[in-house]
């Protein structure tokens, strides 16, 4: 209760004391203006004035009161004026309700609302709600939809099909499938193209969540839509770049691994057709005289084939050749492009092509051919990455063509070389046959001469002369035996000298009628290969030394052993030893100065071999010949 004249508090109840903390005596000295927050005081004054003047009988307002401890308290104040019978104001009665808790809640809610509005307005994503059934009818959308997508929010909310109708036709079916598959347990995330107000499609990423009541009945869909055009185009560009690099690497690897140009070209056009989703990709090769031919092609289903077709010079005039030689790239997006020449337009109509991309293949400063992509069913704007891909693949094809040309040239040279080798082998075969025949005839002729000497010796009465004929026969036989070995050998240049020595010595024993019981023969010869120039003199020396041993080492039927050794040392020196354990060579006789024809032959042939020969008289007689194989060509 308060006085009307000075607005002092006259009486309060206990609840008032506890609420504000003032005592009755304190309140008696205070006016209501001292209890009221200064910002709310003017409102109180106006309301009291209206009350006193009789315009209102009571008022109610919310205001802030100052508690004794200095804290503020929000109160709902209700004031009623009490008048006497004449209508004169006596006092006012007021009721105070503490509404601080509710007021704080309202203020926090208002702050939250302001923050939310700020976030919605500055959020890079559009926030919306939609009906859980139907065709994605939007029921609320944040104001930033105008900034992000260019549409007025009210315009969008007025049309239930506004949102779904602006999804790209290719993406709409999948969006609706995802929308219908939405559940309380499973959110829906979709990426699709959305038509901006400027007429250009933007990529959006939408996530939807279904809200349900306690019974599981759908109430509403909430979600957001963010513009992901930049990241999506970057992702698509990365995918295109990856696919481009993969294709170029695959073609480059095939170029390195294969020399088959046809295989490389067919693989290239097939891969390109799949990557570009073009109706046709082909390689057109120019012919030396005129026109050209399609040599590789990949076509989509339903398109006509051009492979192996020849085209005249009219479809590729000289002026076009010069432009392509300078590196021109022709990217025609539409058949009615004003830049197209009449002949090119007529040709495109003839083969039913609406758009095409042409890149020249240059080889040795000449246009070898063209790599071409066709779009038959519609116009097509060729992208920069598609043109770059063509250029990279053209470089790989140029390498493959150069590689193929070199391979063909090599094949031709190899064929010529094989033919030359075959001719040479035939010639060598003929010469081998001829050389064998020569060796055979020389051997036969030597044997004929030996036979003539034998016949002649039968007519000679003098034993000494007859022996000379016999020695000459042995010499001839030693030479004939070499030619026989060469004739029978697969190597016409060399003979197995060890095998030759065994046959030679055995023949000498047979010629001199030596019994094995009287003189033992030992031949220890390594299988040394000697050429004819070396083997002939060495064979004659062996013939003379063994013959001399058989004639003089074992007189009057004495017995003994004849040993013939032949070996080669590590420095390629050849050693021939003829030894016996007979009566020995006379001490006072120098074999180099005798008049014996046999030893004269030995010394002469040793000089011819550029070798040395020594004699040892210990335990019989031993002749040791050392020499190296002669090389006729080095001596020349």
XYZ file of C-alpha atoms in Angstrom:
636
model
C 0.000 0.000 0.000
C 1.368 3.440 -0.978
C 0.429 7.082 -0.457
C -0.831 8.885 -3.516
C 0.518 12.292 -2.485
C 4.241 11.487 -2.062
C 4.377 7.935 -3.398
C 5.742 6.608 -0.105
C 5.155 3.068 0.939
C 2.765 2.876 3.871
C 2.502 -0.838 4.450
C 3.916 -4.069 2.937
C 3.471 -7.734 3.682
C 6.156 -10.233 4.682
C 6.576 -11.516 1.148
C 7.465 -7.991 0.032
C 10.049 -7.659 2.808
C 11.671 -10.969 1.902
C 11.534 -10.220 -1.809
C 13.305 -6.802 -1.636
C 14.986 -7.011 1.794
C 13.771 -3.650 3.146
C 12.150 -3.184 6.588
C 8.950 -1.196 7.147
C 10.868 1.725 8.665
C 13.218 1.829 5.673
C 10.347 1.725 3.239
C 8.546 4.522 5.131
C 11.338 6.910 4.203
C 11.611 5.767 0.548
C 9.498 6.671 -2.483
C 8.782 4.218 -5.313
C 11.217 6.153 -7.477
C 14.075 5.022 -5.240
C 13.056 1.400 -5.660
C 12.726 1.564 -9.451
C 15.543 1.159 -12.035
C 16.153 4.590 -13.603
C 15.440 3.283 -17.106
C 11.958 2.108 -16.036
C 11.031 5.199 -13.971
C 9.493 7.266 -16.786
C 7.077 4.457 -17.629
C 5.903 4.321 -14.004
C 5.326 8.061 -13.876
C 3.211 8.020 -17.012
C 1.108 5.091 -15.795
C 0.513 6.726 -12.353
C -0.497 9.989 -14.007
C -3.033 8.161 -16.168
C -4.285 6.379 -13.054
C -4.676 9.540 -10.940
C -6.336 11.482 -13.734
C -8.887 8.737 -13.981
C -8.066 7.594 -17.488
C -7.457 4.093 -16.148
C -8.515 2.342 -12.979
C -5.469 0.084 -12.759
C -2.306 -0.751 -14.683
C 0.088 -3.623 -14.954
C 3.658 -3.480 -16.205
C 6.965 -5.257 -16.030
C 9.828 -3.360 -14.488
C 13.105 -3.712 -12.642
C 13.252 -3.109 -8.873
C 16.363 -2.413 -6.823
C 16.793 -4.789 -3.917
C 18.478 -3.722 -0.695
C 21.607 -5.666 -1.573
C 21.801 -3.765 -4.843
C 20.644 -6.594 -7.113
C 17.976 -6.016 -9.748
C 14.768 -7.983 -9.753
C 12.330 -8.197 -12.646
C 8.789 -7.798 -11.275
C 5.308 -7.894 -12.717
C 3.654 -4.885 -10.972
C -0.126 -4.531 -10.739
C -1.421 -1.209 -9.279
C -5.006 -0.336 -8.357
C -6.086 3.170 -7.192
C -8.415 3.445 -4.157
C -10.715 6.535 -4.118
C -13.224 7.897 -1.585
C -16.893 8.414 -2.265
C -16.271 11.734 -3.954
C -13.675 10.033 -6.164
C -10.696 11.606 -4.559
C -7.628 9.273 -4.599
C -6.780 7.996 -1.156
C -3.948 5.459 -1.768
C -2.907 2.807 -4.204
C -2.591 -0.891 -3.724
C 0.006 -2.867 -5.583
C 0.923 -6.486 -6.081
C 4.469 -7.550 -7.057
C 5.331 -10.876 -8.717
C 8.989 -11.856 -9.100
C 9.417 -12.687 -12.791
C 13.235 -12.543 -12.905
C 13.600 -16.195 -13.950
C 11.134 -15.872 -16.821
C 12.600 -12.566 -17.917
C 16.120 -13.960 -17.996
C 14.838 -16.879 -20.037
C 13.166 -14.513 -22.479
C 16.314 -12.442 -22.789
C 18.466 -15.526 -23.352
C 15.976 -16.738 -25.922
C 16.089 -13.383 -27.695
C 19.879 -13.470 -27.705
C 19.818 -17.002 -29.024
C 17.344 -15.961 -31.693
C 19.582 -13.068 -32.720
C 22.634 -15.315 -32.850
C 20.725 -17.885 -34.891
C 19.536 -15.249 -37.328
C 23.102 -14.004 -37.666
C 24.419 -17.520 -38.264
C 21.710 -18.291 -40.784
C 22.380 -15.070 -42.612
C 26.161 -15.551 -42.747
C 26.185 -19.345 -43.154
C 27.660 -20.551 -46.478
C 24.885 -23.162 -46.575
C 21.156 -22.676 -47.057
C 19.126 -23.997 -44.095
C 15.626 -25.258 -44.825
C 12.779 -27.484 -43.723
C 10.535 -29.518 -45.992
C 7.419 -31.641 -45.862
C 8.216 -35.325 -45.237
C 5.944 -36.413 -48.090
C 5.326 -35.280 -51.615
C 7.831 -33.775 -54.048
C 10.223 -32.081 -51.576
C 7.923 -29.169 -50.753
C 9.965 -26.533 -48.875
C 8.279 -25.073 -45.776
C 11.087 -22.816 -44.520
C 14.327 -21.543 -46.005
C 16.983 -19.184 -44.668
C 17.308 -15.720 -46.179
C 20.831 -16.412 -47.485
C 19.277 -18.488 -50.286
C 19.102 -15.234 -52.228
C 22.844 -14.635 -51.783
C 23.827 -18.222 -52.569
C 21.317 -19.205 -55.263
C 19.825 -15.876 -56.321
C 16.186 -16.670 -55.453
C 13.854 -14.704 -53.189
C 12.856 -16.890 -50.193
C 9.155 -16.077 -50.583
C 9.258 -16.967 -54.275
C 10.706 -20.325 -53.391
C 8.238 -21.073 -50.601
C 5.248 -20.171 -52.819
C 5.915 -23.095 -55.207
C 5.989 -26.610 -53.712
C 7.960 -27.946 -56.694
C 10.303 -24.993 -56.972
C 13.364 -26.814 -55.589
C 12.969 -30.196 -57.304
C 12.135 -28.587 -60.659
C 15.517 -26.814 -60.729
C 17.652 -29.885 -60.131
C 19.519 -30.915 -63.289
C 17.431 -33.462 -65.253
C 20.295 -35.964 -65.182
C 20.591 -35.702 -61.371
C 16.896 -35.402 -60.401
C 16.009 -39.145 -60.467
C 18.813 -40.056 -58.068
C 17.958 -37.130 -55.764
C 14.327 -38.279 -55.518
C 15.425 -41.869 -54.884
C 17.617 -40.679 -52.003
C 14.798 -38.469 -50.713
C 12.312 -41.355 -50.666
C 14.883 -43.570 -48.930
C 15.201 -41.097 -46.041
C 14.420 -42.459 -42.554
C 14.819 -41.429 -38.916
C 17.882 -43.671 -38.641
C 19.459 -42.787 -41.954
C 20.287 -39.298 -43.196
C 20.205 -38.524 -46.898
C 23.301 -36.989 -48.527
C 23.145 -36.004 -52.188
C 25.359 -34.104 -54.622
C 23.657 -32.657 -57.684
C 23.551 -29.711 -60.074
C 21.051 -26.943 -59.250
C 19.958 -24.163 -61.596
C 21.071 -20.792 -60.235
C 18.906 -17.737 -60.861
C 21.565 -16.568 -63.400
C 20.810 -19.623 -65.548
C 24.036 -21.536 -64.731
C 24.014 -24.849 -62.889
C 25.872 -24.975 -59.572
C 26.907 -28.097 -57.694
C 25.106 -28.463 -54.317
C 25.657 -30.857 -51.460
C 22.467 -31.524 -49.478
C 22.072 -33.435 -46.217
C 18.563 -34.187 -44.965
C 17.387 -35.481 -41.581
C 13.889 -36.774 -40.883
C 12.242 -35.706 -37.627
C 9.570 -38.006 -36.151
C 7.253 -37.768 -33.121
C 7.144 -40.173 -30.193
C 5.056 -42.562 -32.251
C 7.594 -42.576 -35.098
C 5.330 -40.579 -37.421
C 7.318 -38.167 -39.684
C 6.892 -34.547 -38.697
C 9.332 -32.579 -40.783
C 12.580 -32.723 -42.733
C 15.419 -30.387 -41.846
C 18.525 -29.971 -43.914
C 21.125 -27.777 -45.506
C 22.367 -27.163 -49.037
C 25.946 -25.973 -49.579
C 27.427 -24.715 -52.840
C 30.328 -27.090 -53.609
C 30.857 -25.966 -57.201
C 34.509 -24.976 -56.694
C 35.513 -28.191 -54.949
C 33.395 -30.279 -57.335
C 34.917 -28.720 -60.416
C 38.345 -29.149 -58.842
C 37.494 -32.800 -58.159
C 36.270 -33.269 -61.722
C 39.401 -31.539 -63.004
C 41.569 -33.857 -60.892
C 39.647 -36.831 -62.233
C 40.079 -35.590 -65.766
C 43.764 -34.919 -65.129
C 44.214 -38.378 -63.613
C 42.383 -40.020 -66.509
C 44.391 -37.958 -68.960
C 47.704 -38.924 -67.341
C 46.609 -42.562 -67.086
C 45.704 -42.709 -70.750
C 48.868 -40.946 -71.914
C 51.000 -43.225 -69.711
C 49.187 -46.336 -70.983
C 49.720 -45.310 -74.598
C 53.344 -44.342 -73.908
C 53.945 -47.708 -72.223
C 52.395 -49.524 -75.173
C 54.568 -47.482 -77.546
C 57.648 -48.568 -75.581
C 56.581 -52.205 -75.460
C 55.189 -52.725 -78.943
C 56.420 -52.087 -82.456
C 53.030 -52.873 -83.989
C 51.661 -49.508 -85.149
C 48.217 -50.923 -85.953
C 47.829 -52.247 -82.411
C 48.905 -48.918 -80.873
C 46.520 -46.879 -83.045
C 43.530 -49.148 -82.346
C 44.216 -49.034 -78.597
C 44.534 -45.244 -78.632
C 41.237 -44.560 -80.419
C 39.389 -47.115 -78.259
C 40.668 -45.561 -75.006
C 39.938 -42.029 -76.226
C 36.407 -42.913 -77.258
C 35.703 -44.265 -73.769
C 37.261 -41.299 -71.945
C 35.646 -38.588 -74.078
C 32.344 -40.427 -74.523
C 32.539 -39.300 -78.147
C 30.528 -41.015 -80.863
C 33.611 -41.723 -82.959
C 37.398 -41.400 -82.633
C 39.598 -42.197 -85.635
C 43.049 -41.853 -87.183
C 43.088 -40.526 -90.751
C 46.308 -41.122 -92.712
C 47.235 -38.977 -95.701
C 48.285 -40.862 -98.816
C 51.462 -39.909 -100.752
C 49.654 -38.907 -103.928
C 46.219 -37.613 -102.929
C 43.412 -38.070 -100.432
C 43.606 -40.308 -97.402
C 42.258 -43.354 -95.582
C 40.819 -44.105 -92.129
C 43.231 -46.684 -90.687
C 41.944 -46.953 -87.067
C 38.539 -46.242 -85.536
C 36.420 -46.683 -82.407
C 32.694 -45.930 -82.662
C 29.763 -45.861 -80.258
C 26.856 -48.195 -80.766
C 24.562 -47.044 -83.573
C 27.214 -44.973 -85.396
C 28.329 -45.855 -88.908
C 31.898 -47.028 -89.470
C 34.452 -45.212 -91.611
C 37.476 -47.495 -91.157
C 39.288 -48.447 -94.391
C 37.296 -45.858 -96.339
C 39.223 -43.695 -98.813
C 38.452 -39.983 -99.178
C 39.462 -37.767 -102.040
C 41.531 -34.611 -101.977
C 38.388 -32.484 -101.859
C 37.867 -33.271 -98.144
C 41.399 -32.158 -97.332
C 42.408 -29.273 -99.653
C 45.988 -27.932 -99.841
C 45.172 -24.811 -97.815
C 44.027 -27.016 -94.906
C 47.264 -29.000 -95.176
C 49.341 -25.848 -94.692
C 47.304 -24.789 -91.655
C 47.654 -28.225 -90.036
C 51.381 -28.244 -90.826
C 51.660 -25.048 -88.746
C 50.061 -26.891 -85.801
C 46.465 -25.770 -86.228
C 43.837 -27.451 -84.010
C 40.294 -27.506 -85.369
C 37.553 -27.613 -82.701
C 34.114 -27.343 -84.333
C 31.269 -27.187 -81.810
C 28.284 -26.871 -84.158
C 27.585 -27.690 -87.763
C 26.331 -24.174 -88.541
C 29.530 -22.548 -87.223
C 30.227 -19.609 -89.606
C 33.954 -20.464 -89.578
C 33.343 -23.778 -91.374
C 34.093 -23.782 -95.084
C 31.306 -25.020 -97.389
C 33.241 -28.150 -98.401
C 33.871 -29.120 -94.752
C 30.221 -28.479 -93.854
C 29.048 -30.633 -96.757
C 31.414 -33.422 -95.760
C 30.242 -33.303 -92.112
C 26.638 -33.556 -93.263
C 27.566 -36.450 -95.505
C 29.039 -38.489 -92.637
C 26.371 -37.177 -90.177
C 28.686 -35.313 -87.790
C 27.518 -32.321 -85.688
C 30.822 -31.462 -83.954
C 34.434 -32.552 -84.327
C 37.917 -32.072 -82.895
C 40.932 -32.458 -85.214
C 44.635 -32.448 -84.229
C 47.396 -33.034 -86.827
C 50.035 -35.765 -86.516
C 53.352 -34.303 -87.722
C 56.161 -36.582 -88.894
C 59.458 -35.342 -90.380
C 58.019 -31.845 -90.954
C 55.117 -33.358 -92.886
C 51.473 -33.939 -91.955
C 51.362 -37.711 -91.610
C 47.681 -37.782 -90.652
C 44.985 -36.537 -88.268
C 43.587 -37.635 -84.901
C 39.842 -36.878 -84.994
C 36.885 -37.079 -82.585
C 33.262 -36.878 -83.854
C 30.036 -36.030 -82.031
C 27.162 -37.142 -84.225
C 23.984 -36.742 -82.164
C 24.394 -33.190 -80.812
C 26.613 -30.086 -80.728
C 29.556 -30.218 -78.347
C 31.823 -27.602 -76.812
C 35.263 -29.202 -76.713
C 36.901 -28.630 -73.327
C 40.474 -27.446 -72.881
C 41.499 -30.674 -71.151
C 40.149 -32.688 -74.092
C 42.235 -30.660 -76.539
C 45.307 -31.037 -74.288
C 44.730 -34.782 -74.118
C 44.603 -34.974 -77.923
C 47.846 -33.021 -78.209
C 49.665 -35.266 -75.732
C 48.457 -38.424 -77.459
C 49.432 -37.037 -80.868
C 52.996 -36.679 -79.548
C 52.958 -40.325 -78.441
C 51.540 -41.415 -81.809
C 54.287 -39.485 -83.593
C 56.847 -41.462 -81.574
C 55.035 -44.726 -82.373
C 54.963 -43.904 -86.092
C 58.659 -43.007 -86.116
C 59.415 -46.188 -84.195
C 57.337 -48.245 -86.624
C 59.049 -46.710 -89.660
C 62.469 -47.452 -88.162
C 61.328 -50.987 -87.374
C 60.125 -51.513 -90.949
C 63.416 -50.147 -92.250
C 65.320 -52.416 -89.897
C 63.216 -55.385 -90.987
C 64.027 -54.625 -94.630
C 67.735 -54.280 -93.822
C 67.607 -57.465 -91.783
C 65.926 -59.284 -94.640
C 68.623 -58.059 -97.019
C 71.308 -59.101 -94.554
C 69.763 -62.543 -94.123
C 69.711 -62.953 -97.873
C 73.343 -61.834 -98.073
C 74.258 -64.260 -95.275
C 72.426 -67.055 -97.063
C 74.308 -66.252 -100.255
C 77.576 -66.148 -98.330
C 76.825 -69.471 -96.640
C 76.068 -71.015 -100.020
C 79.299 -69.595 -101.368
C 81.257 -70.867 -98.358
C 79.612 -74.253 -98.744
C 80.657 -74.359 -102.348
C 84.201 -73.325 -101.391
C 84.314 -75.973 -98.638
C 83.259 -78.617 -101.119
C 85.852 -77.334 -103.560
C 88.575 -77.242 -100.878
C 87.718 -80.769 -99.743
C 87.947 -81.867 -103.316
C 91.353 -80.160 -103.630
C 92.660 -81.844 -100.467
C 91.288 -85.141 -101.715
C 92.954 -84.759 -105.096
C 96.263 -83.589 -103.600
C 96.241 -86.606 -101.303
C 95.432 -88.901 -104.243
C 98.118 -87.328 -106.405
C 100.714 -87.693 -103.647
C 99.707 -91.310 -103.238
C 100.021 -91.817 -107.006
C 103.525 -90.347 -106.929
C 104.384 -92.583 -103.966
C 103.057 -95.584 -105.883
C 105.144 -94.627 -108.932
C 108.196 -94.396 -106.717
C 107.399 -97.800 -105.307
C 107.104 -99.248 -108.837
C 110.347 -97.590 -109.785
C 112.097 -98.932 -106.690
C 111.133 -102.461 -107.726
C 113.200 -102.057 -110.907
C 116.296 -100.873 -109.069
C 118.852 -103.509 -108.118
C 120.915 -101.298 -105.830
C 119.555 -101.606 -102.229
C 120.816 -98.123 -101.362
C 118.868 -96.524 -104.181
C 115.816 -98.620 -103.355
C 115.981 -97.320 -99.768
C 116.058 -93.749 -101.041
C 112.879 -94.424 -103.027
C 111.276 -95.850 -99.876
C 112.191 -92.788 -97.813
C 110.702 -90.526 -100.457
C 107.522 -92.596 -100.352
C 107.291 -92.081 -96.582
C 107.767 -88.342 -96.983
C 105.043 -88.239 -99.594
C 102.793 -90.299 -97.349
C 103.343 -87.918 -94.399
C 102.120 -85.038 -96.582
C 99.277 -87.056 -98.102
C 98.126 -88.036 -94.614
C 97.715 -84.334 -93.684
C 95.526 -83.696 -96.716
C 93.485 -86.783 -95.902
C 92.944 -85.552 -92.336
C 91.830 -82.145 -93.643
C 89.587 -83.748 -96.234
C 87.822 -85.833 -93.593
C 87.673 -83.035 -90.991
C 84.771 -80.631 -90.511
C 87.376 -77.883 -90.030
C 89.212 -77.434 -93.312
C 91.695 -74.989 -91.785
C 93.195 -77.185 -89.033
C 93.862 -80.841 -88.168
C 94.173 -82.769 -84.906
C 97.969 -83.131 -84.867
C 97.987 -85.665 -82.030
C 95.778 -88.026 -84.010
C 97.887 -87.376 -87.101
C 101.121 -88.357 -85.280
C 99.643 -91.690 -84.175
C 98.699 -92.583 -87.750
C 102.042 -91.342 -89.128
C 104.229 -93.309 -86.700
C 102.114 -96.443 -87.069
C 102.509 -96.244 -90.848
C 106.303 -95.872 -90.486
C 106.499 -98.980 -88.291
C 104.451 -100.814 -90.905
C 106.634 -99.463 -93.744
C 109.854 -100.641 -92.054
C 108.333 -104.006 -91.097
C 109.072 -103.444 -87.434
C 107.702 -106.128 -85.133
C 106.021 -104.999 -81.951
C 107.912 -107.712 -80.118
C 111.247 -106.178 -81.050
C 110.607 -102.422 -80.802
C 107.844 -101.021 -78.616
C 106.038 -97.846 -79.775
C 104.720 -95.198 -77.390
C 102.834 -92.160 -78.692
C 101.767 -89.530 -76.120
C 100.247 -86.684 -78.158
C 97.767 -84.053 -77.032
C 94.914 -83.200 -79.421
C 96.572 -79.995 -80.619
C 94.947 -78.199 -83.577
C 97.434 -77.017 -86.212
C 96.918 -75.290 -89.520
C 98.207 -76.725 -92.791
C 101.198 -74.333 -92.927
C 102.451 -75.616 -89.551
C 101.331 -79.244 -89.661
C 103.070 -80.073 -92.982
C 106.663 -79.193 -91.986
C 106.147 -80.551 -88.463
C 104.831 -83.840 -89.909
C 107.856 -84.150 -92.228
C 110.221 -83.498 -89.290
C 108.485 -86.220 -87.245
C 108.705 -88.542 -90.267
C 112.473 -87.975 -90.633
C 113.270 -88.337 -86.904
C 111.214 -91.519 -86.441
C 112.574 -93.013 -89.685
C 116.144 -92.296 -88.573
C 115.469 -93.981 -85.216
C 113.978 -97.085 -86.835
C 116.953 -97.364 -89.248
C 119.871 -96.784 -86.849
C 118.915 -97.037 -83.134
C 118.397 -100.813 -82.954
C 120.949 -102.642 -85.225
C 121.263 -106.400 -85.608
C 117.756 -107.168 -84.309
C 118.194 -105.543 -80.915
C 115.101 -104.550 -79.003
C 113.994 -101.263 -77.439
C 111.391 -98.553 -77.268
C 110.569 -95.571 -79.456
C 108.615 -92.769 -77.790
C 106.914 -89.856 -79.572
C 105.493 -87.027 -77.425
C 103.700 -83.827 -78.417
C 102.287 -81.251 -76.020
C 101.618 -77.518 -75.735
C 102.724 -75.281 -72.840
C 100.855 -72.407 -71.251
C 102.537 -69.852 -73.494
C 101.168 -71.717 -76.554
C 104.621 -73.184 -77.378
C 104.431 -76.638 -79.048
C 106.930 -79.341 -78.062
C 107.701 -82.460 -80.176
C 110.003 -85.136 -78.684
C 111.236 -88.265 -80.514
C 113.171 -90.540 -78.111
C 114.644 -94.023 -78.154
C 116.735 -96.176 -75.818
C 118.869 -97.571 -78.577
C 122.642 -97.446 -79.145
C 122.630 -93.641 -79.189
C 123.655 -90.975 -81.678
C 127.415 -90.867 -82.409
C 129.209 -88.472 -80.034
C 131.482 -86.990 -82.681
C 128.658 -86.344 -85.172
C 126.800 -82.993 -85.450
C 123.366 -83.665 -87.006
C 123.232 -80.070 -88.294
C 126.348 -80.582 -90.423
C 125.831 -84.070 -91.826
C 125.289 -84.806 -95.481
C 122.185 -86.825 -94.597
C 119.223 -85.594 -96.609
C 116.898 -86.470 -93.708
C 118.681 -84.193 -91.224
C 119.022 -81.461 -93.839
C 115.239 -81.630 -94.244
C 114.818 -81.477 -90.439
C 117.020 -78.391 -90.057
C 115.503 -76.604 -93.024
C 111.949 -77.226 -91.855
C 112.829 -76.183 -88.273
C 113.953 -72.834 -89.637
C 110.746 -72.648 -91.655
C 108.793 -73.198 -88.413
C 110.917 -70.506 -86.756
C 111.608 -73.057 -84.046
C 114.572 -74.758 -82.326
C 115.682 -78.384 -82.153
C 118.120 -79.922 -79.669
C 119.590 -83.407 -79.238
C 120.199 -85.308 -76.020
C 122.439 -88.428 -75.924
C 121.526 -89.622 -72.405
C 120.010 -93.108 -72.280
C 119.776 -93.340 -76.029
C 118.891 -90.439 -78.239
C 116.253 -87.689 -77.837
C 115.393 -84.901 -80.293
C 113.402 -82.012 -78.815
C 111.671 -79.603 -81.264
C 110.080 -76.369 -79.980
C 107.990 -74.006 -82.128
C 104.838 -71.912 -82.291
C 102.037 -72.282 -84.786
C 102.664 -70.280 -87.913
C 100.102 -67.696 -89.035
C 100.212 -67.149 -92.766
C 98.167 -63.946 -92.683
C 100.253 -62.345 -89.929
C 103.407 -63.156 -91.864
C 101.989 -61.455 -94.921
